[in-house]
Amino acid sequence: MANITAGMVKELRDKTGAGMMDCKAALTEVAGDIEAAVDWLRKKGLAKAAKKAGRVAAEGLIGLVVAGGKGVVVEVNSETDFVARNEQFQALVRGIADVALKAGDDVEAIKAAAYGAGGTVADAINSAVATIGEHMNLRRAKEISVAQGAVGSYVHGSVGEGLGKIGVLVALESTGKADELAALGRQIAMHVAAANPQALDAAGIDPDVVARERGVLAEKAKASGKPDNVVEKIVESGLKTFYKEVTLVDQAFVHDPSKTVAQAVKEAEGKVGAPIKLAGFVRFGLGEGVEKDESDFAAEVAKAAGQTAA
């Protein structure tokens, strides 16, 4: 039997909002597998769908830059959030984003690219590590571009031009007015930052994710005693609701929830003066998908002082 710890119960409760005892029962039932426990709770009707945004654990900054019809976003991590306020670190992240705009979004290629007056990006990172005294790492990068149109951008939690905690790029293909496209692109980028869609549309969702959602919906419907033909209708209806929650084009537009993002784009064609295609987006949230051990800061301070925390 798996050892179910209080930390595991807390993590599951944070993910699902289910009661403590229900979380413990779910973990016991599935031998401590957190994701399986989420599904178990959902099948019992005790939890909502978990939005896998990932626990934000890494520190540092997201940097982005846009030039013409191309944009790039990078994530540079550090050990503490204090470094994000350091002007040298901010300049480094901004400089790496500028390099990536020309070098592309392959991390190793960016590290090997020339930086500043001499040396490479890797050299610049090592120099910053030596000066600031913290481990740093270029974790990832992604570029997006359009042949005709605009790349909209938005940085949330900004600490400087193109620097913050969340960075978003949105690609709009159109032959219309560039200024109107850029304004629309920024609005949609703000929406992406807030709503965190999993994909552009239903076709872009991982088939495994869809299969998992279908399975949960089916088991939940069967548990309520519905016949097979009704179960299938419930599943299809549930999937449509799921797509509205996780796909960009079907989400309610945060600037006007009475319409979807797709409808907002269609309506904007009048101002732009030409058809618009929402071609793609990139969203980087600082530290998403990276976990670090939680620590008791008071206990650490007490330990350093040779005391025992109360």
C-alpha positions as YAML, in Angstrom:
chain: A
units: angstrom
residues:
- id: 1
  name: MET
  ca: [0.00, 0.00, 0.00]
- id: 2
  name: ALA
  ca: [1.30, 3.44, -0.95]
- id: 3
  name: ASN
  ca: [2.24, 5.85, 1.82]
- id: 4
  name: ILE
  ca: [-0.26, 8.73, 1.50]
- id: 5
  name: THR
  ca: [1.33, 11.85, 2.97]
- id: 6
  name: ALA
  ca: [-0.31, 15.08, 4.10]
- id: 7
  name: GLY
  ca: [1.56, 16.87, 1.30]
- id: 8
  name: MET
  ca: [-0.01, 14.59, -1.31]
- id: 9
  name: VAL
  ca: [-3.47, 15.21, 0.11]
- id: 10
  name: LYS
  ca: [-2.87, 18.98, 0.07]
- id: 11
  name: GLU
  ca: [-1.63, 18.90, -3.53]
- id: 12
  name: LEU
  ca: [-4.70, 16.97, -4.65]
- id: 13
  name: ARG
  ca: [-7.00, 19.27, -2.71]
- id: 14
  name: ASP
  ca: [-5.37, 22.33, -4.32]
- id: 15
  name: LYS
  ca: [-5.83, 20.79, -7.76]
- id: 16
  name: THR
  ca: [-9.46, 19.75, -7.34]
- id: 17
  name: GLY
  ca: [-11.07, 21.66, -4.50]
- id: 18
  name: ALA
  ca: [-12.36, 18.37, -3.11]
- id: 19
  name: GLY
  ca: [-12.61, 17.68, 0.63]
- id: 20
  name: MET
  ca: [-9.62, 16.42, 2.59]
- id: 21
  name: MET
  ca: [-11.10, 13.00, 3.36]
- id: 22
  name: ASP
  ca: [-12.25, 12.57, -0.25]
- id: 23
  name: CYS
  ca: [-8.73, 13.39, -1.43]
- id: 24
  name: LYS
  ca: [-7.22, 10.87, 0.97]
- id: 25
  name: ALA
  ca: [-9.69, 8.20, -0.15]
- id: 26
  name: ALA
  ca: [-8.91, 8.90, -3.81]
- id: 27
  name: LEU
  ca: [-5.15, 8.65, -3.27]
- id: 28
  name: THR
  ca: [-5.57, 5.42, -1.34]
- id: 29
  name: GLU
  ca: [-7.73, 3.99, -4.12]
- id: 30
  name: VAL
  ca: [-5.13, 4.68, -6.84]
- id: 31
  name: ALA
  ca: [-1.96, 3.95, -4.83]
- id: 32
  name: GLY
  ca: [-0.87, 7.58, -4.55]
- id: 33
  name: ASP
  ca: [-1.02, 8.55, -8.24]
- id: 34
  name: ILE
  ca: [-2.03, 12.24, -8.19]
- id: 35
  name: GLU
  ca: [-3.37, 12.45, -11.75]
- id: 36
  name: ALA
  ca: [-5.28, 9.17, -11.40]
- id: 37
  name: ALA
  ca: [-6.73, 10.51, -8.14]
- id: 38
  name: VAL
  ca: [-7.93, 13.64, -9.97]
- id: 39
  name: ASP
  ca: [-9.79, 11.43, -12.45]
- id: 40
  name: TRP
  ca: [-11.17, 9.24, -9.62]
- id: 41
  name: LEU
  ca: [-12.62, 12.29, -7.87]
- id: 42
  name: ARG
  ca: [-14.08, 13.63, -11.11]
- id: 43
  name: LYS
  ca: [-15.74, 10.30, -11.88]
- id: 44
  name: LYS
  ca: [-17.34, 10.44, -8.45]
- id: 45
  name: GLY
  ca: [-18.50, 13.98, -9.14]
- id: 46
  name: LEU
  ca: [-16.31, 15.36, -6.37]
- id: 47
  name: ALA
  ca: [-13.99, 17.57, -8.41]
- id: 48
  name: LYS
  ca: [-13.90, 19.81, -11.45]
- id: 49
  name: ALA
  ca: [-11.55, 19.25, -14.38]
- id: 50
  name: ALA
  ca: [-8.00, 20.00, -13.36]
- id: 51
  name: LYS
  ca: [-6.42, 22.76, -15.41]
- id: 52
  name: LYS
  ca: [-2.86, 21.62, -15.81]
- id: 53
  name: ALA
  ca: [-1.16, 24.98, -15.82]
- id: 54
  name: GLY
  ca: [1.71, 23.54, -13.83]
- id: 55
  name: ARG
  ca: [3.02, 24.72, -10.51]
- id: 56
  name: VAL
  ca: [5.02, 27.91, -10.84]
- id: 57
  name: ALA
  ca: [8.24, 27.08, -9.03]
- id: 58
  name: ALA
  ca: [11.19, 28.48, -10.99]
- id: 59
  name: GLU
  ca: [12.19, 32.14, -10.67]
- id: 60
  name: GLY
  ca: [13.62, 34.55, -13.24]
- id: 61
  name: LEU
  ca: [11.99, 36.37, -16.16]
- id: 62
  name: ILE
  ca: [10.13, 35.89, -19.40]
- id: 63
  name: GLY
  ca: [11.49, 38.11, -22.17]
- id: 64
  name: LEU
  ca: [9.94, 38.86, -25.56]
- id: 65
  name: VAL
  ca: [10.64, 41.03, -28.55]
- id: 66
  name: VAL
  ca: [8.73, 41.68, -31.79]
- id: 67
  name: ALA
  ca: [10.11, 43.10, -35.02]
- id: 68
  name: GLY
  ca: [8.05, 43.31, -38.18]
- id: 69
  name: GLY
  ca: [6.13, 40.10, -38.70]
- id: 70
  name: LYS
  ca: [8.18, 38.04, -36.25]
- id: 71
  name: GLY
  ca: [8.33, 37.68, -32.49]
- id: 72
  name: VAL
  ca: [10.20, 35.52, -30.01]
- id: 73
  name: VAL
  ca: [9.71, 34.74, -26.33]
- id: 74
  name: VAL
  ca: [12.35, 33.27, -24.00]
- id: 75
  name: GLU
  ca: [12.45, 32.06, -20.40]
- id: 76
  name: VAL
  ca: [15.59, 32.59, -18.34]
- id: 77
  name: ASN
  ca: [15.50, 31.06, -14.86]
- id: 78
  name: SER
  ca: [17.31, 31.96, -11.66]
- id: 79
  name: GLU
  ca: [17.23, 30.62, -8.12]
- id: 80
  name: THR
  ca: [15.38, 33.50, -6.42]
- id: 81
  name: ASP
  ca: [12.91, 36.18, -7.40]
- id: 82
  name: PHE
  ca: [15.34, 38.86, -6.16]
- id: 83
  name: VAL
  ca: [17.37, 38.37, -9.33]
- id: 84
  name: ALA
  ca: [14.43, 39.42, -11.50]
- id: 85
  name: ARG
  ca: [14.83, 42.93, -10.04]
- id: 86
  name: ASN
  ca: [18.54, 43.03, -10.85]
- id: 87
  name: GLU
  ca: [19.26, 45.41, -13.75]
- id: 88
  name: GLN
  ca: [22.13, 43.24, -15.01]
- id: 89
  name: PHE
  ca: [19.86, 40.18, -15.15]
- id: 90
  name: GLN
  ca: [17.11, 42.16, -16.88]
- id: 91
  name: ALA
  ca: [19.59, 43.38, -19.49]
- id: 92
  name: LEU
  ca: [20.77, 39.79, -20.00]
- id: 93
  name: VAL
  ca: [17.24, 38.47, -20.60]
- id: 94
  name: ARG
  ca: [16.47, 41.34, -22.97]
- id: 95
  name: GLY
  ca: [19.73, 40.69, -24.82]
- id: 96
  name: ILE
  ca: [19.04, 36.95, -25.12]
- id: 97
  name: ALA
  ca: [15.59, 37.70, -26.59]
- id: 98
  name: ASP
  ca: [17.21, 40.00, -29.17]
- id: 99
  name: VAL
  ca: [19.66, 37.26, -30.13]
- id: 100
  name: ALA
  ca: [16.87, 34.67, -30.37]
- id: 101
  name: LEU
  ca: [14.96, 36.91, -32.78]
- id: 102
  name: LYS
  ca: [17.81, 36.36, -35.26]
- id: 103
  name: ALA
  ca: [19.10, 32.92, -34.21]
- id: 104
  name: GLY
  ca: [15.73, 31.14, -33.96]
- id: 105
  name: ASP
  ca: [14.20, 29.29, -31.04]
- id: 106
  name: ASP
  ca: [16.57, 26.34, -30.64]
- id: 107
  name: VAL
  ca: [18.03, 26.77, -27.14]
- id: 108
  name: GLU
  ca: [21.45, 25.32, -27.95]
- id: 109
  name: ALA
  ca: [21.73, 27.47, -31.08]
- id: 110
  name: ILE
  ca: [20.89, 30.56, -29.03]
- id: 111
  name: LYS
  ca: [23.51, 29.69, -26.41]
- id: 112
  name: ALA
  ca: [26.13, 29.28, -29.13]
- id: 113
  name: ALA
  ca: [25.21, 32.54, -30.89]
- id: 114
  name: ALA
  ca: [27.36, 35.66, -30.59]
- id: 115
  name: TYR
  ca: [26.43, 38.05, -27.78]
- id: 116
  name: GLY
  ca: [27.35, 41.69, -27.43]
- id: 117
  name: ALA
  ca: [30.92, 42.83, -28.06]
- id: 118
  name: GLY
  ca: [32.40, 39.35, -27.72]
- id: 119
  name: GLY
  ca: [31.72, 35.80, -26.66]
- id: 120
  name: THR
  ca: [28.47, 33.84, -26.83]
- id: 121
  name: VAL
  ca: [25.14, 33.87, -25.02]
- id: 122
  name: ALA
  ca: [26.42, 30.96, -22.91]
- id: 123
  name: ASP
  ca: [29.44, 33.07, -21.97]
- id: 124
  name: ALA
  ca: [27.19, 35.98, -21.01]
- id: 125
  name: ILE
  ca: [25.08, 33.71, -18.78]
- id: 126
  name: ASN
  ca: [28.20, 32.31, -17.11]
- id: 127
  name: SER
  ca: [29.51, 35.81, -16.53]
- id: 128
  name: ALA
  ca: [26.21, 36.86, -14.94]
- id: 129
  name: VAL
  ca: [26.30, 33.76, -12.71]
- id: 130
  name: ALA
  ca: [29.78, 34.71, -11.51]
- id: 131
  name: THR
  ca: [28.79, 38.32, -10.87]
- id: 132
  name: ILE
  ca: [25.33, 37.87, -9.34]
- id: 133
  name: GLY
  ca: [26.12, 34.61, -7.56]
- id: 134
  name: GLU
  ca: [23.12, 32.50, -8.59]
- id: 135
  name: HIS
  ca: [22.67, 29.64, -11.00]
- id: 136
  name: MET
  ca: [20.91, 30.78, -14.19]
- id: 137
  name: ASN
  ca: [19.62, 28.91, -17.19]
- id: 138
  name: LEU
  ca: [18.06, 29.62, -20.58]
- id: 139
  name: ARG
  ca: [15.24, 27.12, -20.29]
- id: 140
  name: ARG
  ca: [13.25, 27.55, -23.52]
- id: 141
  name: ALA
  ca: [12.43, 29.82, -26.45]
- id: 142
  name: LYS
  ca: [9.73, 30.00, -29.10]
- id: 143
  name: GLU
  ca: [9.29, 32.13, -32.19]
- id: 144
  name: ILE
  ca: [6.19, 32.92, -34.20]
- id: 145
  name: SER
  ca: [5.85, 34.77, -37.50]
- id: 146
  name: VAL
  ca: [3.52, 35.82, -40.31]
- id: 147
  name: ALA
  ca: [4.27, 36.49, -43.98]
- id: 148
  name: GLN
  ca: [1.65, 39.26, -43.99]
- id: 149
  name: GLY
  ca: [-0.08, 40.66, -40.95]
- id: 150
  name: ALA
  ca: [1.08, 41.32, -37.41]
- id: 151
  name: VAL
  ca: [2.39, 39.62, -34.30]
- id: 152
  name: GLY
  ca: [0.67, 40.99, -31.20]
- id: 153
  name: SER
  ca: [2.33, 40.79, -27.79]
- id: 154
  name: TYR
  ca: [1.61, 41.25, -24.12]
- id: 155
  name: VAL
  ca: [3.71, 40.92, -20.95]
- id: 156
  name: HIS
  ca: [2.01, 40.41, -17.61]
- id: 157
  name: GLY
  ca: [3.73, 41.32, -14.35]
- id: 158
  name: SER
  ca: [6.03, 43.61, -16.29]
- id: 159
  name: VAL
  ca: [9.29, 44.78, -14.70]
- id: 160
  name: GLY
  ca: [10.54, 46.49, -17.85]
- id: 161
  name: GLU
  ca: [10.08, 46.69, -21.60]
- id: 162
  name: GLY
  ca: [9.36, 43.15, -22.83]
- id: 163
  name: LEU
  ca: [10.10, 41.57, -19.44]
- id: 164
  name: GLY
  ca: [7.74, 39.98, -16.92]
- id: 165
  name: LYS
  ca: [6.17, 36.85, -15.44]
- id: 166
  name: ILE
  ca: [3.98, 35.89, -18.41]
- id: 167
  name: GLY
  ca: [4.78, 36.57, -22.07]
- id: 168
  name: VAL
  ca: [2.36, 36.05, -24.97]
- id: 169
  name: LEU
  ca: [2.70, 36.32, -28.75]
- id: 170
  name: VAL
  ca: [-0.27, 36.09, -31.14]
- id: 171
  name: ALA
  ca: [0.01, 35.70, -34.94]
- id: 172
  name: LEU
  ca: [-2.61, 37.39, -37.11]
- id: 173
  name: GLU
  ca: [-2.42, 36.87, -40.89]
- id: 174
  name: SER
  ca: [-4.04, 39.65, -42.93]
- id: 175
  name: THR
  ca: [-3.41, 42.24, -45.62]
- id: 176
  name: GLY
  ca: [-5.33, 44.83, -43.59]
- id: 177
  name: LYS
  ca: [-4.25, 47.87, -41.59]
- id: 178
  name: ALA
  ca: [-1.13, 47.11, -39.58]
- id: 179
  name: ASP
  ca: [-2.01, 49.39, -36.64]
- id: 180
  name: GLU
  ca: [-5.48, 47.88, -36.20]
- id: 181
  name: LEU
  ca: [-4.03, 44.37, -36.43]
- id: 182
  name: ALA
  ca: [-1.42, 45.16, -33.80]
- id: 183
  name: ALA
  ca: [-4.11, 46.51, -31.44]
- id: 184
  name: LEU
  ca: [-6.27, 43.42, -31.94]
- id: 185
  name: GLY
  ca: [-3.23, 41.18, -31.47]
- id: 186
  name: ARG
  ca: [-2.47, 42.82, -28.12]
- id: 187
  name: GLN
  ca: [-6.07, 42.35, -26.96]
- id: 188
  name: ILE
  ca: [-5.99, 38.66, -27.86]
- id: 189
  name: ALA
  ca: [-2.56, 38.29, -26.23]
- id: 190
  name: MET
  ca: [-4.02, 39.73, -23.02]
- id: 191
  name: HIS
  ca: [-6.84, 37.19, -23.29]
- id: 192
  name: VAL
  ca: [-4.33, 34.35, -23.70]
- id: 193
  name: ALA
  ca: [-2.41, 35.52, -20.64]
- id: 194
  name: ALA
  ca: [-5.59, 35.47, -18.55]
- id: 195
  name: ALA
  ca: [-7.41, 32.42, -19.95]
- id: 196
  name: ASN
  ca: [-4.39, 30.19, -20.67]
- id: 197
  name: PRO
  ca: [-5.88, 28.14, -23.55]
- id: 198
  name: GLN
  ca: [-4.37, 24.72, -24.22]
- id: 199
  name: ALA
  ca: [-4.60, 25.00, -28.02]
- id: 200
  name: LEU
  ca: [-5.75, 27.24, -30.85]
- id: 201
  name: ASP
  ca: [-8.69, 24.96, -31.69]
- id: 202
  name: ALA
  ca: [-10.00, 21.45, -31.04]
- id: 203
  name: ALA
  ca: [-7.70, 19.93, -33.66]
- id: 204
  name: GLY
  ca: [-4.68, 21.20, -31.74]
- id: 205
  name: ILE
  ca: [-5.47, 19.42, -28.46]
- id: 206
  name: ASP
  ca: [-3.38, 16.37, -27.61]
- id: 207
  name: PRO
  ca: [-5.46, 13.27, -28.56]
- id: 208
  name: ASP
  ca: [-4.51, 11.68, -25.23]
- id: 209
  name: VAL
  ca: [-6.03, 14.63, -23.38]
- id: 210
  name: VAL
  ca: [-9.25, 14.30, -25.39]
- id: 211
  name: ALA
  ca: [-9.36, 10.54, -24.76]
- id: 212
  name: ARG
  ca: [-8.89, 11.08, -21.04]
- id: 213
  name: GLU
  ca: [-11.66, 13.68, -20.93]
- id: 214
  name: ARG
  ca: [-13.96, 11.42, -22.94]
- id: 215
  name: GLY
  ca: [-13.31, 8.55, -20.51]
- id: 216
  name: VAL
  ca: [-14.08, 10.66, -17.45]
- id: 217
  name: LEU
  ca: [-17.30, 11.99, -18.98]
- id: 218
  name: ALA
  ca: [-18.42, 8.50, -20.01]
- id: 219
  name: GLU
  ca: [-17.80, 6.90, -16.63]
- id: 220
  name: LYS
  ca: [-19.51, 9.73, -14.83]
- id: 221
  name: ALA
  ca: [-22.59, 9.42, -17.08]
- id: 222
  name: LYS
  ca: [-22.70, 5.62, -16.72]
- id: 223
  name: ALA
  ca: [-22.45, 5.93, -12.94]
- id: 224
  name: SER
  ca: [-25.67, 7.94, -12.98]
- id: 225
  name: GLY
  ca: [-27.48, 5.02, -14.64]
- id: 226
  name: LYS
  ca: [-27.91, 6.53, -18.10]
- id: 227
  name: PRO
  ca: [-28.36, 4.11, -21.07]
- id: 228
  name: ASP
  ca: [-25.53, 3.83, -23.63]
- id: 229
  name: ASN
  ca: [-27.21, 5.96, -26.32]
- id: 230
  name: VAL
  ca: [-27.75, 8.77, -23.80]
- id: 231
  name: VAL
  ca: [-24.20, 8.39, -22.44]
- id: 232
  name: GLU
  ca: [-22.77, 9.06, -25.89]
- id: 233
  name: LYS
  ca: [-24.82, 12.25, -26.25]
- id: 234
  name: ILE
  ca: [-23.73, 13.41, -22.81]
- id: 235
  name: VAL
  ca: [-20.10, 12.74, -23.69]
- id: 236
  name: GLU
  ca: [-20.29, 14.70, -26.95]
- id: 237
  name: SER
  ca: [-22.01, 17.60, -25.18]
- id: 238
  name: GLY
  ca: [-19.40, 17.50, -22.45]
- id: 239
  name: LEU
  ca: [-16.57, 17.59, -24.99]
- id: 240
  name: LYS
  ca: [-18.08, 20.69, -26.62]
- id: 241
  name: THR
  ca: [-18.08, 22.38, -23.21]
- id: 242
  name: PHE
  ca: [-14.50, 21.24, -22.66]
- id: 243
  name: TYR
  ca: [-13.39, 22.75, -25.98]
- id: 244
  name: LYS
  ca: [-15.04, 26.06, -25.06]
- id: 245
  name: GLU
  ca: [-12.95, 26.10, -21.90]
- id: 246
  name: VAL
  ca: [-9.56, 25.16, -23.35]
- id: 247
  name: THR
  ca: [-9.38, 26.25, -27.02]
- id: 248
  name: LEU
  ca: [-8.58, 29.86, -27.88]
- id: 249
  name: VAL
  ca: [-11.07, 30.31, -30.73]
- id: 250
  name: ASP
  ca: [-13.98, 28.96, -28.66]
- id: 251
  name: GLN
  ca: [-13.25, 30.71, -25.37]
- id: 252
  name: ALA
  ca: [-15.40, 33.66, -24.28]
- id: 253
  name: PHE
  ca: [-13.38, 36.78, -25.11]
- id: 254
  name: VAL
  ca: [-12.24, 38.37, -21.84]
- id: 255
  name: HIS
  ca: [-12.76, 41.88, -23.24]
- id: 256
  name: ASP
  ca: [-16.37, 41.03, -24.23]
- id: 257
  name: PRO
  ca: [-17.61, 37.68, -22.83]
- id: 258
  name: SER
  ca: [-20.76, 37.88, -24.97]
- id: 259
  name: LYS
  ca: [-18.70, 36.68, -27.94]
- id: 260
  name: THR
  ca: [-16.00, 34.10, -28.57]
- id: 261
  name: VAL
  ca: [-12.47, 34.99, -29.60]
- id: 262
  name: ALA
  ca: [-13.25, 33.73, -33.11]
- id: 263
  name: GLN
  ca: [-16.29, 36.02, -33.30]
- id: 264
  name: ALA
  ca: [-14.25, 38.97, -32.03]
- id: 265
  name: VAL
  ca: [-11.66, 38.37, -34.76]
- id: 266
  name: LYS
  ca: [-14.39, 38.16, -37.41]
- id: 267
  name: GLU
  ca: [-15.98, 41.41, -36.24]
- id: 268
  name: ALA
  ca: [-12.59, 43.16, -36.30]
- id: 269
  name: GLU
  ca: [-12.26, 42.56, -40.03]
- id: 270
  name: GLY
  ca: [-14.35, 45.70, -40.65]
- id: 271
  name: LYS
  ca: [-11.82, 47.93, -38.90]
- id: 272
  name: VAL
  ca: [-8.85, 46.12, -40.36]
- id: 273
  name: GLY
  ca: [-10.27, 46.26, -43.87]
- id: 274
  name: ALA
  ca: [-9.47, 42.67, -44.83]
- id: 275
  name: PRO
  ca: [-10.03, 39.06, -43.70]
- id: 276
  name: ILE
  ca: [-8.06, 37.97, -40.62]
- id: 277
  name: LYS
  ca: [-6.73, 34.53, -39.80]
- id: 278
  name: LEU
  ca: [-5.79, 33.79, -36.20]
- id: 279
  name: ALA
  ca: [-2.77, 31.67, -37.10]
- id: 280
  name: GLY
  ca: [-1.32, 30.75, -33.72]
- id: 281
  name: PHE
  ca: [-0.11, 31.86, -30.30]
- id: 282
  name: VAL
  ca: [2.65, 31.26, -27.78]
- id: 283
  name: ARG
  ca: [2.26, 31.67, -24.02]
- id: 284
  name: PHE
  ca: [5.15, 31.32, -21.56]
- id: 285
  name: GLY
  ca: [4.36, 31.46, -17.85]
- id: 286
  name: LEU
  ca: [7.42, 31.70, -15.62]
- id: 287
  name: GLY
  ca: [8.32, 28.33, -14.14]
- id: 288
  name: GLU
  ca: [5.26, 26.45, -15.41]
- id: 289
  name: GLY
  ca: [5.84, 22.71, -15.35]
- id: 290
  name: VAL
  ca: [8.89, 23.01, -13.10]
- id: 291
  name: GLU
  ca: [8.66, 22.04, -9.45]
- id: 292
  name: LYS
  ca: [10.96, 22.68, -6.54]
- id: 293
  name: ASP
  ca: [10.83, 21.49, -2.96]
- id: 294
  name: GLU
  ca: [8.71, 23.64, -0.70]
- id: 295
  name: SER
  ca: [10.57, 24.87, 2.35]
- id: 296
  name: ASP
  ca: [9.68, 26.29, 5.75]
- id: 297
  name: PHE
  ca: [11.44, 29.65, 5.60]
- id: 298
  name: ALA
  ca: [11.03, 30.31, 9.34]
- id: 299
  name: ALA
  ca: [12.54, 26.91, 10.14]
- id: 300
  name: GLU
  ca: [15.47, 27.59, 7.82]
- id: 301
  name: VAL
  ca: [16.20, 30.92, 9.51]
- id: 302
  name: ALA
  ca: [15.95, 29.36, 12.95]
- id: 303
  name: LYS
  ca: [18.26, 26.54, 11.90]
- id: 304
  name: ALA
  ca: [20.81, 29.02, 10.56]
- id: 305
  name: ALA
  ca: [20.70, 30.82, 13.90]
- id: 306
  name: GLY
  ca: [21.19, 27.56, 15.79]
- id: 307
  name: GLN
  ca: [17.66, 27.57, 17.19]
- id: 308
  name: THR
  ca: [14.65, 25.30, 16.94]
- id: 309
  name: ALA
  ca: [11.56, 26.71, 15.26]
- id: 310
  name: ALA
  ca: [8.55, 26.98, 17.53]
...
